[in-house]
Coordinates of C-alpha atoms in Angstrom, one line a residue:
X7 CA 68.4 33.7 101.7
X8 CA 69.7 31.8 98.7
X9 CA 73.1 32.3 97.2
X10 CA 71.8 34.4 94.2
X11 CA 70.0 36.8 96.5
X12 CA 73.1 37.1 98.6
X13 CA 75.3 37.9 95.6
X14 CA 72.8 40.5 94.3
X15 CA 72.7 42.1 97.8
X16 CA 76.5 42.3 97.9
X17 CA 76.6 43.8 94.4
X18 CA 73.9 46.3 95.3
X19 CA 75.9 47.3 98.5
X20 CA 79.1 47.6 96.5
X21 CA 77.4 49.8 93.9
X22 CA 76.1 52.1 96.7
X23 CA 79.5 52.3 98.3
X24 CA 81.1 53.1 94.9
X25 CA 78.6 55.8 94.3
X26 CA 79.1 57.3 97.8
X27 CA 82.9 57.2 97.3
X28 CA 82.6 59.0 93.9
X29 CA 80.4 61.7 95.5
X30 CA 83.0 62.2 98.2
X31 CA 85.8 62.5 95.7
X32 CA 83.7 65.0 93.6
X33 CA 82.8 67.1 96.7
X34 CA 86.5 67.2 97.8
X35 CA 87.6 68.3 94.3
X36 CA 84.8 70.9 94.2
X37 CA 86.1 72.2 97.6
X38 CA 89.5 72.9 96.1
X39 CA 88.0 74.3 92.8
X40 CA 85.5 76.7 94.4
X41 CA 88.0 79.4 95.3
X42 CA 89.5 79.8 91.8
X43 CA 86.0 79.5 90.3
X44 CA 84.7 82.1 92.6
X45 CA 87.5 84.5 91.8
X46 CA 86.9 84.1 88.0
X47 CA 83.2 84.6 88.5
X48 CA 83.7 87.8 90.6
X49 CA 86.4 89.1 88.2
X50 CA 83.9 88.7 85.3
X51 CA 80.9 90.2 87.1
X52 CA 82.5 92.6 89.5
X53 CA 80.4 91.1 92.3
X54 CA 81.6 91.4 95.9
X55 CA 83.9 94.3 95.0
X56 CA 86.5 92.1 93.3
X57 CA 88.6 93.7 90.7
X58 CA 90.9 92.0 88.2
X59 CA 94.6 92.4 88.1
X60 CA 95.6 93.9 84.8
X61 CA 98.8 92.4 83.4
X62 CA 99.3 94.9 80.6
X63 CA 96.7 97.1 79.1
X64 CA 96.6 100.2 77.0
X65 CA 95.5 102.9 79.4
X66 CA 93.5 105.7 78.0
X67 CA 94.8 109.3 78.4
X68 CA 93.9 110.6 81.9
X69 CA 90.7 112.5 82.1
X70 CA 92.0 115.8 83.7
X71 CA 88.5 117.3 83.8
X72 CA 87.5 114.8 86.6
X73 CA 88.8 113.8 90.0
X74 CA 87.9 110.7 91.9
X75 CA 88.7 110.1 95.6
X76 CA 90.1 106.7 96.5
X77 CA 90.0 105.8 100.2
X78 CA 92.3 103.1 101.4
X79 CA 91.4 100.8 104.3
X80 CA 93.3 97.9 105.9
X81 CA 91.8 95.2 108.1
X82 CA 93.2 92.0 109.5
X83 CA 91.7 88.8 110.7
X84 CA 91.3 88.9 114.5
X85 CA 93.7 85.8 114.7
X86 CA 96.5 87.4 112.7
X87 CA 99.1 89.0 115.0
X88 CA 100.2 91.6 112.4
X89 CA 100.2 95.4 112.1
X90 CA 98.6 96.3 108.8
X91 CA 97.6 99.8 107.5
X92 CA 97.7 101.9 104.3
X93 CA 100.6 104.4 104.1
X94 CA 98.0 107.0 102.9
X95 CA 94.3 107.2 103.9
X96 CA 93.1 108.7 100.6
X97 CA 94.2 110.0 97.2
X98 CA 92.6 112.2 94.6
X99 CA 93.2 110.8 91.1
X100 CA 92.3 111.6 87.6
X101 CA 90.6 108.6 85.8
X102 CA 93.2 107.0 83.5
X103 CA 96.2 108.1 85.5
X104 CA 98.3 105.3 86.9
X105 CA 98.9 105.7 90.6
X106 CA 100.9 103.8 93.2
X107 CA 100.2 103.5 97.0
X108 CA 101.7 101.3 99.6
X109 CA 100.4 99.3 102.5
X110 CA 102.6 98.7 105.6
X111 CA 102.6 95.3 107.2
X112 CA 104.5 93.8 110.1
X113 CA 104.6 90.3 111.6
X114 CA 104.3 90.9 115.4
X115 CA 105.4 87.4 116.2
X116 CA 109.0 86.2 116.6
X117 CA 108.3 83.2 114.3
X118 CA 107.6 83.3 110.5
X119 CA 104.1 83.6 109.3
X120 CA 102.3 83.5 105.9
X121 CA 99.5 86.0 105.2
X122 CA 97.2 86.6 102.3
X123 CA 95.3 89.8 101.6
X124 CA 91.8 89.8 100.0
X125 CA 90.7 93.1 98.4
X126 CA 87.3 94.6 97.9
X127 CA 86.0 97.8 96.4
X128 CA 83.0 99.9 97.4
X129 CA 80.6 100.7 95.9
X130 CA 80.5 97.2 94.4
X131 CA 79.4 98.5 91.0
X132 CA 82.6 100.5 90.7
X133 CA 84.9 97.4 91.2
X134 CA 85.2 96.7 87.5
X135 CA 86.5 100.3 87.0
X136 CA 89.4 100.1 89.5
X137 CA 92.1 98.2 87.6
X138 CA 95.1 96.8 89.5
X139 CA 98.4 96.6 87.5
X140 CA 100.5 95.4 90.5
X141 CA 99.2 94.1 93.8
X142 CA 100.3 92.0 96.8
X143 CA 96.8 90.5 97.1
X144 CA 95.9 86.9 96.5
X145 CA 99.5 85.8 96.8
X146 CA 101.0 84.4 99.9
X147 CA 103.1 86.9 101.7
X148 CA 105.7 85.1 103.9
X149 CA 107.1 87.3 106.7
X150 CA 109.9 86.4 109.0
X151 CA 109.4 87.0 112.7
X152 CA 109.2 90.8 113.3
X153 CA 109.6 91.6 109.6
X154 CA 108.1 94.8 108.2
X155 CA 107.3 95.6 104.6
X156 CA 105.8 98.3 102.5
X157 CA 103.8 96.6 99.7
X158 CA 102.8 98.5 96.6
X159 CA 99.5 98.6 94.7
X160 CA 99.7 100.1 91.2
X161 CA 96.3 100.9 89.8
X162 CA 94.2 103.3 87.7
X163 CA 90.5 104.2 87.6
X164 CA 89.0 103.4 84.2
X165 CA 87.7 106.7 82.6
X166 CA 84.5 104.9 81.9
X167 CA 83.6 105.0 85.6
X168 CA 80.1 106.3 85.8
X169 CA 80.0 110.1 86.4
X170 CA 77.8 109.7 89.5
X171 CA 80.6 107.8 91.4
X172 CA 83.2 110.2 92.7
X173 CA 84.5 108.2 95.7
X174 CA 85.8 104.6 95.8
X175 CA 87.1 102.6 98.8
X176 CA 89.8 100.0 98.3
X177 CA 89.9 97.7 101.3
X178 CA 92.2 94.8 102.0
X179 CA 91.8 92.2 104.7
X180 CA 94.8 90.1 105.7
X181 CA 94.3 86.5 106.8
X182 CA 96.6 83.9 108.2
X183 CA 97.3 81.7 105.2
X184 CA 99.4 79.0 107.0
X185 CA 96.5 76.6 107.5
X186 CA 95.5 76.8 103.8
X187 CA 99.2 76.5 102.8
X188 CA 99.5 73.4 105.0
X189 CA 96.4 71.8 103.3
X190 CA 97.7 72.5 99.8
X191 CA 101.1 71.0 100.7
X192 CA 99.4 67.9 102.2
X193 CA 100.4 68.7 105.8
X194 CA 98.0 68.7 108.7
X195 CA 96.8 72.2 109.4
X196 CA 99.1 74.1 111.8
X197 CA 102.0 71.8 111.3

């Protein structure tokens, strides 16, 4: 192989390596961006039972002619050593009326832990009508060892909820957020 072929071969290899490195960087960035993009997509479409948190919004007058039952459910990831449950199993509400319920959580370990709750609403088509004003979900909840807490959820059901839907289920699942917090902070998971 002459010198020119050797130089072209090296340039070709360098180009392939550069492209492969660029693909890795883009894939890594996409991995970090997918969660917020998914949340925005689900908030806009109401897919997967996601519901948007309402910062401040004019709430219509309550529809006193109608009652909707809201069921509250709590789950936890099997690896999360916490107690987690709603303080009330269900509530009858008038669409448009602002309500507050609380969920009880306790870290059963002696050491601090970080948890994160992910909500969902069933039926899925009703998710866009259940509006959260205040919620503990999607923010890290740091609990000291043995700490207990009652965490509020303020919400209302939009009066535009279709008339054929009279029961909604608001479910939260708590996960151990420490591995994710470690990755975001640049520490090895579990450190």
